[in-house]
């Protein structure tokens, strides 16, 4: 992963190895160590931490168990969901790698994230994203009724509504996540950070390719709405509360309703950093204050 993903980490925060396989092993070791520490510090959580983390042999087993219990209902049993999630994660190394990348993104970009285990257990944006990845896999396998049923449960439980056909990269941070809506033909790149109440929607076109395409490293502020088959270039910023109906060039900033490019559309101001890899107070400002 790019070094920029870790720039928010404090000097005391451990860093994973660069090898993907070693990274996964290292991450699971960290999660179990954190769970043991928390169980000792707070005995009231010991049973919960044992059942969700410490009793499992891998991240995919722990995540599958946790998602199954979160998303189950009287008619969609936790055991059925556990088997579904575990089979999907176990047979797809890309999904496992994406889950690890999303955990790292939350831990190193979000200053409120105190541990990997905290994200795994409590970050509904992370959990909704992992469940969506499974729903998307089902969609590509033409198991669409089940994919749509899973989408509905994700929306009910996590207040995050992502169509199972939407494509999402890895290293994704849905910060707070409440009210996020992502349409059917939307595409989200790698290392993207999205705040709450963001909509990637259509403009009323009946069918076809009608939703936004979000490039790598983009930061989308709280309450932003991006509509139509527009392209948000790599490393762009979208101000909180903005309504975007135009393409946004790479490394530029769009703010306002309707959104405008900072610096003007002819020569928009460009920035060097990749904002999606770094959450800051900027993303929580209102567009009108910029």
PDB file of N, CA and C in Angstrom, residues 201-203 209-213 226-231 244-245:
ATOM      1  N   UNK A 201     -25.255   9.118  -6.814  1.00  0.00           N
ATOM      2  CA  UNK A 201     -26.537   8.759  -7.391  1.00  0.00           C
ATOM      3  C   UNK A 201     -26.692   9.108  -8.846  1.00  0.00           C
ATOM      4  N   UNK A 202     -27.889   8.877  -9.360  1.00  0.00           N
ATOM      5  CA  UNK A 202     -28.218   9.188 -10.745  1.00  0.00           C
ATOM      6  C   UNK A 202     -28.960  10.508 -10.855  1.00  0.00           C
ATOM      7  N   UNK A 203     -29.224  10.910 -12.070  1.00  0.00           N
ATOM      8  CA  UNK A 203     -29.928  12.174 -12.317  1.00  0.00           C
ATOM      9  C   UNK A 203     -31.354  11.952 -12.811  1.00  0.00           C
ATOM     10  N   UNK A 209     -25.436   3.381 -17.898  1.00  0.00           N
ATOM     11  CA  UNK A 209     -24.352   3.818 -17.019  1.00  0.00           C
ATOM     12  C   UNK A 209     -24.665   5.227 -16.520  1.00  0.00           C
ATOM     13  N   UNK A 210     -25.156   5.342 -15.307  1.00  0.00           N
ATOM     14  CA  UNK A 210     -25.759   6.593 -14.848  1.00  0.00           C
ATOM     15  C   UNK A 210     -25.260   7.082 -13.495  1.00  0.00           C
ATOM     16  N   UNK A 211     -24.196   6.481 -12.974  1.00  0.00           N
ATOM     17  CA  UNK A 211     -23.712   6.855 -11.645  1.00  0.00           C
ATOM     18  C   UNK A 211     -22.232   7.275 -11.685  1.00  0.00           C
ATOM     19  N   UNK A 212     -21.764   7.948 -10.649  1.00  0.00           N
ATOM     20  CA  UNK A 212     -20.403   8.506 -10.662  1.00  0.00           C
ATOM     21  C   UNK A 212     -19.298   7.453 -10.660  1.00  0.00           C
ATOM     22  N   UNK A 213     -18.143   7.899 -11.166  1.00  0.00           N
ATOM     23  CA  UNK A 213     -16.920   7.108 -11.155  1.00  0.00           C
ATOM     24  C   UNK A 213     -15.899   7.872 -10.313  1.00  0.00           C
ATOM     25  N   UNK A 226     -23.060  13.556  -5.401  1.00  0.00           N
ATOM     26  CA  UNK A 226     -22.458  13.501  -6.735  1.00  0.00           C
ATOM     27  C   UNK A 226     -23.416  12.734  -7.621  1.00  0.00           C
ATOM     28  N   UNK A 227     -23.901  13.383  -8.685  1.00  0.00           N
ATOM     29  CA  UNK A 227     -24.979  12.811  -9.480  1.00  0.00           C
ATOM     30  C   UNK A 227     -24.581  12.638 -10.939  1.00  0.00           C
ATOM     31  N   UNK A 228     -25.002  11.505 -11.505  1.00  0.00           N
ATOM     32  CA  UNK A 228     -24.800  11.249 -12.920  1.00  0.00           C
ATOM     33  C   UNK A 228     -23.497  10.542 -13.210  1.00  0.00           C
ATOM     34  N   UNK A 229     -23.290  10.221 -14.470  1.00  0.00           N
ATOM     35  CA  UNK A 229     -22.085   9.513 -14.907  1.00  0.00           C
ATOM     36  C   UNK A 229     -20.935  10.507 -15.072  1.00  0.00           C
ATOM     37  N   UNK A 230     -20.539  11.098 -13.923  1.00  0.00           N
ATOM     38  CA  UNK A 230     -19.440  12.057 -13.920  1.00  0.00           C
ATOM     39  C   UNK A 230     -18.201  11.383 -13.351  1.00  0.00           C
ATOM     40  N   UNK A 231     -17.060  11.945 -13.645  1.00  0.00           N
ATOM     41  CA  UNK A 231     -15.792  11.370 -13.197  1.00  0.00           C
ATOM     42  C   UNK A 231     -15.115  12.314 -12.214  1.00  0.00           C
ATOM     43  N   UNK A 244     -22.382  17.918  -6.886  1.00  0.00           N
ATOM     44  CA  UNK A 244     -21.474  17.841  -8.032  1.00  0.00           C
ATOM     45  C   UNK A 244     -22.203  17.228  -9.226  1.00  0.00           C
ATOM     46  N   UNK A 245     -22.240  17.985 -10.304  1.00  0.00           N
ATOM     47  CA  UNK A 245     -22.877  17.537 -11.540  1.00  0.00           C
ATOM     48  C   UNK A 245     -21.909  17.564 -12.705  1.00  0.00           C
TER      49      UNK A 245
END
